[in-house]
Every structure is written in structure tokens, then in C-alpha cells.
Amino acid sequence: MAETQKSLFDDLDDKWQEEWKGMPEFNMTPEVPILTIKVSFKTKEAMEEFSNLIGQKVKFNMENYWFPKLNRNAVSEQKYFDEP
């Protein structure tokens, strides 16, 4: 018969729920492309030209790029302030 897994935080209480009241809602909308294409380069020069066209450094170890470039820090840069 399987045992119920113990909580990692036995002393955790529900005080956080009181502290969380009034905090702003957080909804993360996933970035979904309308089209994904595969691009092949015959030469390194062609790859560099494409890199210049899209304004992003195309690297051998990167498999995908967003155009225009996706700002991955958009959410982390948001700040919320309590009114005085």
C-alpha cells in the first residue's frame, strides 16, 4: 500500500495567505508564433548576412530566434509599489 508523501515544510502555516491579500494578479501569456520557418545557410557569409538582416547574432548553438527579437525580461522588469 502506498504511503502519503510527507510535506517538505511541516511547520508551514497559512500566514502567507493573509500577507498575499491585495497583491496584483499575475497572468503570464505564452508567446506563440504565428509561423515557424526553417532556414538553411550554405556559407558562413550567408549566415552573417541573415544575422545582419534580422538584427540578431545568429550562432551555431542557437536553434531558434524571434523576429522582432523577443524581450524575455519584460515581466521581470515590472515593479509594483504600494501607494503611500
mmCIF file of N, CA and C in Angstrom:
data_model
loop_
_atom_site.group_PDB
_atom_site.id
_atom_site.type_symbol
_atom_site.label_atom_id
_atom_site.label_comp_id
_atom_site.label_asym_id
_atom_site.label_seq_id
_atom_site.Cartn_x
_atom_site.Cartn_y
_atom_site.Cartn_z
ATOM 1 N N MET A 1 0.839 -1.181 0.000
ATOM 2 C CA MET A 1 0.000 0.000 0.000
ATOM 3 C C MET A 1 0.891 1.254 0.000
ATOM 4 N N ALA A 2 0.588 2.231 -0.829
ATOM 5 C CA ALA A 2 1.406 3.435 -0.970
ATOM 6 C C ALA A 2 1.196 4.378 0.198
ATOM 7 N N GLU A 3 2.316 4.962 0.668
ATOM 8 C CA GLU A 3 2.249 5.949 1.744
ATOM 9 C C GLU A 3 2.047 7.332 1.156
ATOM 10 N N THR A 4 1.423 8.189 1.918
ATOM 11 C CA THR A 4 1.281 9.585 1.517
ATOM 12 C C THR A 4 2.613 10.275 1.744
ATOM 13 N N GLN A 5 3.042 11.039 0.765
ATOM 14 C CA GLN A 5 4.323 11.731 0.875
ATOM 15 C C GLN A 5 4.253 12.813 1.937
ATOM 16 N N LYS A 6 5.297 12.877 2.771
ATOM 17 C CA LYS A 6 5.368 13.910 3.795
ATOM 18 C C LYS A 6 5.644 15.262 3.147
ATOM 19 N N SER A 7 5.169 16.299 3.790
ATOM 20 C CA SER A 7 5.430 17.651 3.331
ATOM 21 C C SER A 7 6.882 18.003 3.614
ATOM 22 N N LEU A 8 7.497 18.730 2.713
ATOM 23 C CA LEU A 8 8.858 19.206 2.939
ATOM 24 C C LEU A 8 8.893 20.294 4.003
ATOM 25 N N PHE A 9 7.765 20.939 4.212
ATOM 26 C CA PHE A 9 7.691 22.067 5.136
ATOM 27 C C PHE A 9 6.598 21.799 6.157
ATOM 28 N N ASP A 10 6.900 20.956 7.146
ATOM 29 C CA ASP A 10 5.906 20.590 8.152
ATOM 30 C C ASP A 10 5.436 21.790 8.965
ATOM 31 N N ASP A 11 6.318 22.755 9.178
ATOM 32 C CA ASP A 11 5.958 23.894 10.009
ATOM 33 C C ASP A 11 5.331 25.041 9.205
ATOM 34 N N LEU A 12 5.022 24.800 7.940
ATOM 35 C CA LEU A 12 4.441 25.846 7.103
ATOM 36 C C LEU A 12 3.005 26.101 7.534
ATOM 37 N N ASP A 13 2.714 27.361 7.792
ATOM 38 C CA ASP A 13 1.346 27.693 8.160
ATOM 39 C C ASP A 13 0.706 28.500 7.034
ATOM 40 N N ASP A 14 -0.496 28.955 7.246
ATOM 41 C CA ASP A 14 -1.230 29.676 6.208
ATOM 42 C C ASP A 14 -1.135 31.189 6.356
ATOM 43 N N LYS A 15 -0.129 31.685 7.091
ATOM 44 C CA LYS A 15 0.016 33.127 7.279
ATOM 45 C C LYS A 15 0.274 33.848 5.961
ATOM 46 N N TRP A 16 0.884 33.164 4.995
ATOM 47 C CA TRP A 16 1.195 33.796 3.716
ATOM 48 C C TRP A 16 -0.078 34.263 3.015
ATOM 49 N N GLN A 17 -1.193 33.559 3.251
ATOM 50 C CA GLN A 17 -2.447 33.929 2.588
ATOM 51 C C GLN A 17 -2.921 35.316 3.040
ATOM 52 N N GLU A 18 -2.721 35.625 4.316
ATOM 53 C CA GLU A 18 -3.082 36.954 4.817
ATOM 54 C C GLU A 18 -2.182 38.018 4.207
ATOM 55 N N GLU A 19 -0.890 37.717 4.091
ATOM 56 C CA GLU A 19 0.058 38.678 3.527
ATOM 57 C C GLU A 19 -0.185 38.905 2.036
ATOM 58 N N TRP A 20 -0.706 37.927 1.351
ATOM 59 C CA TRP A 20 -0.872 37.995 -0.095
ATOM 60 C C TRP A 20 -2.113 38.782 -0.504
ATOM 61 N N LYS A 21 -3.021 39.051 0.407
ATOM 62 C CA LYS A 21 -4.250 39.786 0.070
ATOM 63 C C LYS A 21 -3.906 41.153 -0.493
ATOM 64 N N GLY A 22 -4.577 41.522 -1.565
ATOM 65 C CA GLY A 22 -4.364 42.815 -2.178
ATOM 66 C C GLY A 22 -3.197 42.864 -3.159
ATOM 67 N N MET A 23 -2.476 41.757 -3.306
ATOM 68 C CA MET A 23 -1.361 41.732 -4.248
ATOM 69 C C MET A 23 -1.921 41.684 -5.674
ATOM 70 N N PRO A 24 -1.182 42.226 -6.633
ATOM 71 C CA PRO A 24 -1.679 42.236 -8.017
ATOM 72 C C PRO A 24 -1.736 40.827 -8.603
ATOM 73 N N GLU A 25 -2.687 40.623 -9.465
ATOM 74 C CA GLU A 25 -2.852 39.349 -10.172
ATOM 75 C C GLU A 25 -1.687 39.177 -11.141
ATOM 76 N N PHE A 26 -1.213 37.972 -11.291
ATOM 77 C CA PHE A 26 -0.146 37.699 -12.248
ATOM 78 C C PHE A 26 -0.651 36.699 -13.276
ATOM 79 N N ASN A 27 -0.711 37.116 -14.508
ATOM 80 C CA ASN A 27 -1.103 36.239 -15.602
ATOM 81 C C ASN A 27 -0.009 36.274 -16.642
ATOM 82 N N MET A 28 0.571 35.125 -16.911
ATOM 83 C CA MET A 28 1.623 35.051 -17.919
ATOM 84 C C MET A 28 1.039 34.465 -19.188
ATOM 85 N N THR A 29 1.092 35.246 -20.243
ATOM 86 C CA THR A 29 0.591 34.757 -21.518
ATOM 87 C C THR A 29 1.770 34.224 -22.324
ATOM 88 N N PRO A 30 1.678 32.994 -22.754
ATOM 89 C CA PRO A 30 2.798 32.422 -23.508
ATOM 90 C C PRO A 30 2.946 33.078 -24.877
ATOM 91 N N GLU A 31 4.179 33.222 -25.290
ATOM 92 C CA GLU A 31 4.464 33.759 -26.618
ATOM 93 C C GLU A 31 4.361 32.606 -27.614
ATOM 94 N N VAL A 32 3.407 32.709 -28.518
ATOM 95 C CA VAL A 32 3.185 31.655 -29.504
ATOM 96 C C VAL A 32 3.353 32.267 -30.895
ATOM 97 N N PRO A 33 4.267 31.741 -31.683
ATOM 98 C CA PRO A 33 4.473 32.319 -33.020
ATOM 99 C C PRO A 33 3.305 31.988 -33.952
ATOM 100 N N ILE A 34 3.057 32.876 -34.921
ATOM 101 C CA ILE A 34 2.025 32.582 -35.922
ATOM 102 C C ILE A 34 2.590 31.709 -37.038
ATOM 103 N N LEU A 35 3.927 31.692 -37.151
ATOM 104 C CA LEU A 35 4.583 30.888 -38.179
ATOM 105 C C LEU A 35 6.007 30.590 -37.733
ATOM 106 N N THR A 36 6.449 29.384 -37.942
ATOM 107 C CA THR A 36 7.830 28.994 -37.679
ATOM 108 C C THR A 36 8.416 28.469 -38.979
ATOM 109 N N ILE A 37 9.602 28.961 -39.335
ATOM 110 C CA ILE A 37 10.239 28.508 -40.573
ATOM 111 C C ILE A 37 11.624 27.954 -40.265
ATOM 112 N N LYS A 38 12.107 27.114 -41.136
ATOM 113 C CA LYS A 38 13.465 26.582 -41.026
ATOM 114 C C LYS A 38 14.300 27.253 -42.114
ATOM 115 N N VAL A 39 15.456 27.792 -41.716
ATOM 116 C CA VAL A 39 16.336 28.490 -42.649
ATOM 117 C C VAL A 39 17.666 27.750 -42.685
ATOM 118 N N SER A 40 18.174 27.476 -43.876
ATOM 119 C CA SER A 40 19.463 26.799 -44.040
ATOM 120 C C SER A 40 20.445 27.752 -44.704
ATOM 121 N N PHE A 41 21.699 27.685 -44.277
ATOM 122 C CA PHE A 41 22.740 28.546 -44.830
ATOM 123 C C PHE A 41 23.790 27.695 -45.511
ATOM 124 N N LYS A 42 24.143 28.085 -46.713
ATOM 125 C CA LYS A 42 25.160 27.359 -47.467
ATOM 126 C C LYS A 42 26.564 27.754 -47.025
ATOM 127 N N THR A 43 26.706 29.022 -46.607
ATOM 128 C CA THR A 43 28.030 29.511 -46.197
ATOM 129 C C THR A 43 27.923 30.323 -44.907
ATOM 130 N N LYS A 44 29.065 30.507 -44.265
ATOM 131 C CA LYS A 44 29.113 31.331 -43.064
ATOM 132 C C LYS A 44 28.767 32.777 -43.411
ATOM 133 N N GLU A 45 29.169 33.226 -44.593
ATOM 134 C CA GLU A 45 28.871 34.587 -45.026
ATOM 135 C C GLU A 45 27.359 34.796 -45.159
ATOM 136 N N ALA A 46 26.666 33.787 -45.680
ATOM 137 C CA ALA A 46 25.203 33.873 -45.811
ATOM 138 C C ALA A 46 24.555 33.957 -44.422
ATOM 139 N N MET A 47 25.094 33.196 -43.479
ATOM 140 C CA MET A 47 24.587 33.224 -42.114
ATOM 141 C C MET A 47 24.796 34.604 -41.503
ATOM 142 N N GLU A 48 25.949 35.211 -41.727
ATOM 143 C CA GLU A 48 26.236 36.543 -41.200
ATOM 144 C C GLU A 48 25.337 37.599 -41.844
ATOM 145 N N GLU A 49 25.055 37.453 -43.144
ATOM 146 C CA GLU A 49 24.175 38.396 -43.827
ATOM 147 C C GLU A 49 22.760 38.310 -43.251
ATOM 148 N N PHE A 50 22.294 37.094 -43.011
ATOM 149 C CA PHE A 50 20.973 36.902 -42.402
ATOM 150 C C PHE A 50 20.950 37.506 -40.996
ATOM 151 N N SER A 51 22.025 37.306 -40.259
ATOM 152 C CA SER A 51 22.151 37.866 -38.913
ATOM 153 C C SER A 51 21.994 39.384 -38.954
ATOM 154 N N ASN A 52 22.635 40.023 -39.925
ATOM 155 C CA ASN A 52 22.520 41.475 -40.077
ATOM 156 C C ASN A 52 21.104 41.890 -40.461
ATOM 157 N N LEU A 53 20.449 41.110 -41.308
ATOM 158 C CA LEU A 53 19.090 41.432 -41.747
ATOM 159 C C LEU A 53 18.099 41.420 -40.589
ATOM 160 N N ILE A 54 18.218 40.451 -39.693
ATOM 161 C CA ILE A 54 17.257 40.353 -38.589
ATOM 162 C C ILE A 54 17.714 41.133 -37.358
ATOM 163 N N GLY A 55 18.961 41.630 -37.386
ATOM 164 C CA GLY A 55 19.458 42.426 -36.267
ATOM 165 C C GLY A 55 19.735 41.614 -35.011
ATOM 166 N N GLN A 56 20.047 40.321 -35.185
ATOM 167 C CA GLN A 56 20.369 39.453 -34.057
ATOM 168 C C GLN A 56 21.572 38.600 -34.435
ATOM 169 N N LYS A 57 22.408 38.312 -33.469
ATOM 170 C CA LYS A 57 23.589 37.495 -33.727
ATOM 171 C C LYS A 57 23.152 36.035 -33.857
ATOM 172 N N VAL A 58 23.285 35.480 -35.051
ATOM 173 C CA VAL A 58 22.957 34.075 -35.289
ATOM 174 C C VAL A 58 24.165 33.241 -34.899
ATOM 175 N N LYS A 59 23.941 32.273 -34.024
ATOM 176 C CA LYS A 59 25.028 31.446 -33.511
ATOM 177 C C LYS A 59 24.786 29.985 -33.858
ATOM 178 N N PHE A 60 25.855 29.213 -33.906
ATOM 179 C CA PHE A 60 25.754 27.790 -34.234
ATOM 180 C C PHE A 60 24.977 27.008 -33.177
ATOM 181 N N ASN A 61 25.034 27.434 -31.923
ATOM 182 C CA ASN A 61 24.378 26.676 -30.861
ATOM 183 C C ASN A 61 22.946 27.136 -30.571
ATOM 184 N N MET A 62 22.421 28.082 -31.337
ATOM 185 C CA MET A 62 21.045 28.546 -31.158
ATOM 186 C C MET A 62 20.173 27.964 -32.258
ATOM 187 N N GLU A 63 19.042 27.409 -31.863
ATOM 188 C CA GLU A 63 18.170 26.778 -32.854
ATOM 189 C C GLU A 63 17.020 27.663 -33.310
ATOM 190 N N ASN A 64 16.627 28.642 -32.491
ATOM 191 C CA ASN A 64 15.503 29.467 -32.913
ATOM 192 C C ASN A 64 15.687 30.913 -32.462
ATOM 193 N N TYR A 65 15.056 31.785 -33.209
ATOM 194 C CA TYR A 65 15.111 33.220 -32.966
ATOM 195 C C TYR A 65 13.712 33.781 -33.150
ATOM 196 N N TRP A 66 13.411 34.836 -32.423
ATOM 197 C CA TRP A 66 12.156 35.552 -32.611
ATOM 198 C C TRP A 66 12.444 36.799 -33.440
ATOM 199 N N PHE A 67 11.515 37.119 -34.334
ATOM 200 C CA PHE A 67 11.607 38.374 -35.063
ATOM 201 C C PHE A 67 10.266 39.079 -34.989
ATOM 202 N N PRO A 68 10.214 40.318 -34.501
ATOM 203 C CA PRO A 68 11.333 41.012 -33.897
ATOM 204 C C PRO A 68 11.776 40.310 -32.616
ATOM 205 N N LYS A 69 12.972 40.653 -32.155
ATOM 206 C CA LYS A 69 13.564 39.982 -31.012
ATOM 207 C C LYS A 69 12.619 40.035 -29.810
ATOM 208 N N LEU A 70 12.428 38.914 -29.169
ATOM 209 C CA LEU A 70 11.548 38.795 -28.011
ATOM 210 C C LEU A 70 12.250 39.339 -26.778
ATOM 211 N N ASN A 71 11.581 40.211 -26.047
ATOM 212 C CA ASN A 71 12.138 40.758 -24.812
ATOM 213 C C ASN A 71 11.792 39.802 -23.673
ATOM 214 N N ARG A 72 12.711 38.930 -23.317
ATOM 215 C CA ARG A 72 12.457 37.921 -22.289
ATOM 216 C C ARG A 72 12.467 38.504 -20.878
ATOM 217 N N ASN A 73 12.914 39.743 -20.713
ATOM 218 C CA ASN A 73 12.933 40.369 -19.394
ATOM 219 C C ASN A 73 11.710 41.241 -19.136
ATOM 220 N N ALA A 74 10.762 41.257 -20.056
ATOM 221 C CA ALA A 74 9.618 42.160 -19.937
ATOM 222 C C ALA A 74 8.891 41.991 -18.602
ATOM 223 N N VAL A 75 8.645 40.783 -18.172
ATOM 224 C CA VAL A 75 7.922 40.544 -16.922
ATOM 225 C C VAL A 75 8.811 40.821 -15.727
ATOM 226 N N SER A 76 10.071 40.399 -15.792
ATOM 227 C CA SER A 76 10.960 40.574 -14.644
ATOM 228 C C SER A 76 11.287 42.038 -14.388
ATOM 229 N N GLU A 77 11.090 42.901 -15.361
ATOM 230 C CA GLU A 77 11.381 44.317 -15.183
ATOM 231 C C GLU A 77 10.213 45.082 -14.578
ATOM 232 N N GLN A 78 9.049 44.453 -14.447
ATOM 233 C CA GLN A 78 7.893 45.120 -13.872
ATOM 234 C C GLN A 78 8.054 45.241 -12.371
ATOM 235 N N LYS A 79 7.640 46.357 -11.850
ATOM 236 C CA LYS A 79 7.702 46.584 -10.409
ATOM 237 C C LYS A 79 6.362 47.096 -9.938
ATOM 238 N N TYR A 80 5.991 46.706 -8.757
ATOM 239 C CA TYR A 80 4.745 47.152 -8.161
ATOM 240 C C TYR A 80 5.065 47.910 -6.874
ATOM 241 N N PHE A 81 4.381 49.014 -6.662
ATOM 242 C CA PHE A 81 4.618 49.830 -5.492
ATOM 243 C C PHE A 81 3.310 50.017 -4.742
ATOM 244 N N ASP A 82 3.404 49.990 -3.440
ATOM 245 C CA ASP A 82 2.263 50.271 -2.594
ATOM 246 C C ASP A 82 2.077 51.780 -2.548
ATOM 247 N N GLU A 83 0.859 52.226 -2.579
ATOM 248 C CA GLU A 83 0.617 53.658 -2.510
ATOM 249 C C GLU A 83 0.950 54.170 -1.113
ATOM 250 N N PRO A 84 1.491 55.399 -1.017
ATOM 251 C CA PRO A 84 1.861 55.938 0.299
ATOM 252 C C PRO A 84 0.640 56.230 1.163
#
